[in-house]
Amino acid sequence: MAPFFHHIFICSFFLISSFAAHTTFRPKALILPVTKDPSTLQYVTKINQRTPLVPVTLTLDLGGQFMWANCYTNYVSSTYRPAHCRSAPCSLAKSTSCSIECPGAPKPGCNNTCGLMPDNTITRVATMGDLGSDLVAIPSTDGKNPGPVVTVPKFLFVCGSALDGLASGAVGMAGLGRTKISLPSQFSSAFSFRRIFAICLSSSSNSPGIVFFGDGPYRFLLNTDASSNLIYTPLIKNPVSTASAYTQGDASSEYFIGVKLIRINDKNVPVNKTLLKINRKGYGGTKISTVNPYTVLERSIYKAVIKAFRDALSGVARVASVAPFGLCFNSTGLGSTRVGPGVPQIDFVLQNDDVLWRIFGANSMVEVGGDVLCLGFVDGGVNPMTSIVIGGHQIEDNLLQFDLARSRLGFSSSLLFRQTTCANFNFTSNN
Ligand SMILES: *[C@@H]1O[C@H](CO)[C@@H](O)[C@H](O)[C@H]1NC(C)=O
Ligand SMILES: *[C@@H]1O[C@H](CO)[C@@H](O)[C@H](O)[C@H]1NC(C)=O
Ligand SMILES: *[C@@H]1O[C@H](CO)[C@@H](O)[C@H](O)[C@H]1NC(C)=O
Ligand SMILES: *[C@@H]1O[C@H](CO)[C@@H](O)[C@H](O)[C@H]1NC(C)=O
């Protein structure tokens, strides 16, 4: 009798555990690969959406409000649902408009749906779009490899049509910004993990970097956990929207940090401190952006940085500058280090003297051909809305973790110091 009983016990145990694995698998983190498009320098991701699933190519927009994609043409899906005017998704999305009249018959993107303004932040064109939902499938991760693919049946997105200027193949943008319907917010609420995500952009167009939704570990070959030893700084809210079109009273969905001072080779760069603060109209301050390939500085800051950098490198032969840059050198005069060309380090001093965002050669210098290296900062003109926009080149091969619950940014500094890069996530699945 006893062995038989034992056998039943094992069987039912097995049934329960496999049942549990299929129905209650709750991912702790999710991942999307991100590839740098060589012609536009946009960071592009692919997400599987719709039924049947199709890969949808989107330009990554760190401060973007939500996912938007063209669904007015070639959109076939049995799981698409319009967000009807005055429904819960419309209020979650803070929509204030309703489109009842459609050109032609009701279809995805127009069927008594509430409206939002998808913002093409590359061209700065915002158009009217319609809120809806569809199924999204995305790989989970243990922080080391991709794990089982999980689905979100009613993932909110906006139909938009302003595709001009996006990387080839892209049909919209993936917004990771500070809203309740951005990708990080929807994924954390779908799987009840903390509102944390991290980006790690690759400097190479041949091997992808990654976005992690959820907390670490974030492991890169050979066995570096980029979520350890992060430096933290508060994320600052800009009370005025920085979008191309917005409703009065909207806050910015972008991520701002408090740069207090700029130093080059440990010397302060003289800049107008007023420009480093966000004023009541939302002007000034420092934000991080993935849609700007290079850091953009308000003109007086730009001029001061160029001068200080030139002075610090006065021994090296300069060459004619190559647009969009204003300071270029003959690279044969520069040494090389583990973290790129041997040039003066640029520090963004944050909440106090000890919290520095330090930029080394790999992130400051851009190779523009043969033996020419240029300082990868560009002139943002006079009176731009944001004084410092830290762009893609400056954040490549650095891991940035955005903790929305604690409103703080954790950053790793250059992963090249740890002999790895953002292209070193092991995308080979365990299963
Ligand atoms: C429009 O919405 C209604 C109500 O949800 C739905 O029954 C109908 O099938 C939709 N029509 C189209 C063409 O999507
Ligand atoms: C500093 O910048 C502010 C804002 O643009 C401007 O009003 C002020 O005149 C500037 N101060 C100096 C000394 O240039
Ligand atoms: C850079 O310097 C090297 C060695 O002096 C020289 O041969 C080369 O022509 C220079 N290149 C440029 C673009 O000036
Ligand atoms: C990547 O992960 C796979 C699956 O776990 C493993 O077999 C492989 O050895 C890993 N690659 C490296 C270089 O560690």
PDB file of N, CA, C and O in Angstrom, residues 233 257-264 266-268 276 286 346-358 411:
ATOM      1  N   THR A 233      21.081  59.963  -7.905  1.00  0.00           N
ATOM      2  CA  THR A 233      20.757  61.384  -7.861  1.00  0.00           C
ATOM      3  C   THR A 233      19.244  61.524  -8.005  1.00  0.00           C
ATOM      4  O   THR A 233      18.616  60.705  -8.682  1.00  0.00           O
ATOM      5  N   ILE A 257      17.518  65.942 -14.191  1.00  0.00           N
ATOM      6  CA  ILE A 257      18.388  65.797 -13.025  1.00  0.00           C
ATOM      7  C   ILE A 257      18.991  67.159 -12.698  1.00  0.00           C
ATOM      8  O   ILE A 257      18.980  68.066 -13.537  1.00  0.00           O
ATOM      9  N   GLY A 258      19.531  67.278 -11.490  1.00  0.00           N
ATOM     10  CA  GLY A 258      19.999  68.586 -11.025  1.00  0.00           C
ATOM     11  C   GLY A 258      21.484  68.796 -11.208  1.00  0.00           C
ATOM     12  O   GLY A 258      22.254  68.632 -10.266  1.00  0.00           O
ATOM     13  N   VAL A 259      21.909  69.198 -12.403  1.00  0.00           N
ATOM     14  CA  VAL A 259      23.323  69.538 -12.601  1.00  0.00           C
ATOM     15  C   VAL A 259      23.548  70.914 -11.966  1.00  0.00           C
ATOM     16  O   VAL A 259      22.844  71.866 -12.263  1.00  0.00           O
ATOM     17  N   LYS A 260      24.547  70.992 -11.057  1.00  0.00           N
ATOM     18  CA  LYS A 260      24.808  72.251 -10.344  1.00  0.00           C
ATOM     19  C   LYS A 260      25.991  72.999 -10.916  1.00  0.00           C
ATOM     20  O   LYS A 260      26.116  74.207 -10.722  1.00  0.00           O
ATOM     21  N   LEU A 261      26.882  72.212 -11.566  1.00  0.00           N
ATOM     22  CA  LEU A 261      28.169  72.779 -11.953  1.00  0.00           C
ATOM     23  C   LEU A 261      28.751  71.872 -13.030  1.00  0.00           C
ATOM     24  O   LEU A 261      28.488  70.674 -13.035  1.00  0.00           O
ATOM     25  N   ILE A 262      29.538  72.451 -13.922  1.00  0.00           N
ATOM     26  CA  ILE A 262      30.268  71.622 -14.889  1.00  0.00           C
ATOM     27  C   ILE A 262      31.758  71.827 -14.625  1.00  0.00           C
ATOM     28  O   ILE A 262      32.203  72.962 -14.447  1.00  0.00           O
ATOM     29  N   ARG A 263      32.491  70.716 -14.595  1.00  0.00           N
ATOM     30  CA  ARG A 263      33.940  70.811 -14.395  1.00  0.00           C
ATOM     31  C   ARG A 263      34.642  70.075 -15.520  1.00  0.00           C
ATOM     32  O   ARG A 263      34.197  69.006 -15.931  1.00  0.00           O
ATOM     33  N   ILE A 264      35.743  70.662 -15.960  1.00  0.00           N
ATOM     34  CA  ILE A 264      36.573  69.980 -16.952  1.00  0.00           C
ATOM     35  C   ILE A 264      37.969  69.885 -16.377  1.00  0.00           C
ATOM     36  O   ILE A 264      38.539  70.915 -15.977  1.00  0.00           O
ATOM     37  N   ASP A 266      38.746  68.929 -13.500  1.00  0.00           N
ATOM     38  CA  ASP A 266      38.634  69.444 -12.130  1.00  0.00           C
ATOM     39  C   ASP A 266      38.568  70.968 -12.007  1.00  0.00           C
ATOM     40  O   ASP A 266      38.631  71.495 -10.908  1.00  0.00           O
ATOM     41  N   LYS A 267      38.430  71.668 -13.123  1.00  0.00           N
ATOM     42  CA  LYS A 267      38.280  73.130 -13.061  1.00  0.00           C
ATOM     43  C   LYS A 267      36.847  73.516 -13.400  1.00  0.00           C
ATOM     44  O   LYS A 267      36.283  72.990 -14.369  1.00  0.00           O
ATOM     45  N   ASN A 268      36.288  74.412 -12.603  1.00  0.00           N
ATOM     46  CA  ASN A 268      34.907  74.839 -12.865  1.00  0.00           C
ATOM     47  C   ASN A 268      34.797  75.588 -14.193  1.00  0.00           C
ATOM     48  O   ASN A 268      35.616  76.439 -14.496  1.00  0.00           O
ATOM     49  N   LEU A 276      20.729  76.593 -15.128  1.00  0.00           N
ATOM     50  CA  LEU A 276      20.778  75.199 -14.668  1.00  0.00           C
ATOM     51  C   LEU A 276      19.543  74.832 -13.842  1.00  0.00           C
ATOM     52  O   LEU A 276      19.307  73.665 -13.553  1.00  0.00           O
ATOM     53  N   THR A 286      18.334  70.338 -16.734  1.00  0.00           N
ATOM     54  CA  THR A 286      19.061  69.290 -17.465  1.00  0.00           C
ATOM     55  C   THR A 286      18.191  68.058 -17.591  1.00  0.00           C
ATOM     56  O   THR A 286      17.672  67.567 -16.585  1.00  0.00           O
ATOM     57  N   ILE A 346      35.015  65.289 -18.286  1.00  0.00           N
ATOM     58  CA  ILE A 346      33.997  66.329 -18.101  1.00  0.00           C
ATOM     59  C   ILE A 346      33.079  65.845 -16.985  1.00  0.00           C
ATOM     60  O   ILE A 346      32.548  64.735 -17.063  1.00  0.00           O
ATOM     61  N   ASP A 347      32.912  66.666 -15.946  1.00  0.00           N
ATOM     62  CA  ASP A 347      32.048  66.263 -14.828  1.00  0.00           C
ATOM     63  C   ASP A 347      30.804  67.130 -14.764  1.00  0.00           C
ATOM     64  O   ASP A 347      30.898  68.357 -14.770  1.00  0.00           O
ATOM     65  N   PHE A 348      29.674  66.473 -14.679  1.00  0.00           N
ATOM     66  CA  PHE A 348      28.456  67.167 -14.294  1.00  0.00           C
ATOM     67  C   PHE A 348      28.340  66.942 -12.791  1.00  0.00           C
ATOM     68  O   PHE A 348      28.172  65.807 -12.337  1.00  0.00           O
ATOM     69  N   VAL A 349      28.474  68.028 -12.026  1.00  0.00           N
ATOM     70  CA  VAL A 349      28.406  67.914 -10.569  1.00  0.00           C
ATOM     71  C   VAL A 349      26.931  67.969 -10.191  1.00  0.00           C
ATOM     72  O   VAL A 349      26.220  68.890 -10.578  1.00  0.00           O
ATOM     73  N   LEU A 350      26.470  66.971  -9.415  1.00  0.00           N
ATOM     74  CA  LEU A 350      25.044  66.867  -9.101  1.00  0.00           C
ATOM     75  C   LEU A 350      24.743  67.446  -7.722  1.00  0.00           C
ATOM     76  O   LEU A 350      25.230  68.527  -7.425  1.00  0.00           O
ATOM     77  N   GLN A 351      23.976  66.733  -6.892  1.00  0.00           N
ATOM     78  CA  GLN A 351      23.468  67.381  -5.669  1.00  0.00           C
ATOM     79  C   GLN A 351      24.551  67.867  -4.706  1.00  0.00           C
ATOM     80  O   GLN A 351      24.313  68.772  -3.919  1.00  0.00           O
ATOM     81  N   ASN A 352      25.731  67.278  -4.755  1.00  0.00           N
ATOM     82  CA  ASN A 352      26.847  67.829  -3.977  1.00  0.00           C
ATOM     83  C   ASN A 352      28.151  67.475  -4.667  1.00  0.00           C
ATOM     84  O   ASN A 352      28.166  66.750  -5.667  1.00  0.00           O
ATOM     85  N   ASP A 353      29.248  67.992  -4.127  1.00  0.00           N
ATOM     86  CA  ASP A 353      30.551  67.855  -4.762  1.00  0.00           C
ATOM     87  C   ASP A 353      31.006  66.424  -5.000  1.00  0.00           C
ATOM     88  O   ASP A 353      31.868  66.174  -5.829  1.00  0.00           O
ATOM     89  N   ASP A 354      30.445  65.500  -4.214  1.00  0.00           N
ATOM     90  CA  ASP A 354      30.895  64.111  -4.333  1.00  0.00           C
ATOM     91  C   ASP A 354      30.080  63.310  -5.324  1.00  0.00           C
ATOM     92  O   ASP A 354      30.410  62.163  -5.609  1.00  0.00           O
ATOM     93  N   VAL A 355      28.967  63.873  -5.789  1.00  0.00           N
ATOM     94  CA  VAL A 355      28.148  63.111  -6.730  1.00  0.00           C
ATOM     95  C   VAL A 355      28.378  63.661  -8.129  1.00  0.00           C
ATOM     96  O   VAL A 355      27.901  64.728  -8.482  1.00  0.00           O
ATOM     97  N   LEU A 356      29.153  62.902  -8.885  1.00  0.00           N
ATOM     98  CA  LEU A 356      29.574  63.361 -10.198  1.00  0.00           C
ATOM     99  C   LEU A 356      29.109  62.414 -11.272  1.00  0.00           C
ATOM    100  O   LEU A 356      29.189  61.200 -11.123  1.00  0.00           O
ATOM    101  N   TRP A 357      28.638  62.995 -12.371  1.00  0.00           N
ATOM    102  CA  TRP A 357      28.452  62.220 -13.588  1.00  0.00           C
ATOM    103  C   TRP A 357      29.687  62.528 -14.419  1.00  0.00           C
ATOM    104  O   TRP A 357      29.822  63.635 -14.941  1.00  0.00           O
ATOM    105  N   ARG A 358      30.597  61.594 -14.472  1.00  0.00           N
ATOM    106  CA  ARG A 358      31.892  61.830 -15.107  1.00  0.00           C
ATOM    107  C   ARG A 358      31.898  61.240 -16.510  1.00  0.00           C
ATOM    108  O   ARG A 358      31.588  60.070 -16.692  1.00  0.00           O
ATOM    109  N   PHE A 411      23.102  55.615 -11.755  1.00  0.00           N
ATOM    110  CA  PHE A 411      23.918  55.462 -12.968  1.00  0.00           C
ATOM    111  C   PHE A 411      25.243  54.779 -12.646  1.00  0.00           C
ATOM    112  O   PHE A 411      25.791  54.915 -11.555  1.00  0.00           O
TER     113      PHE A 411
END
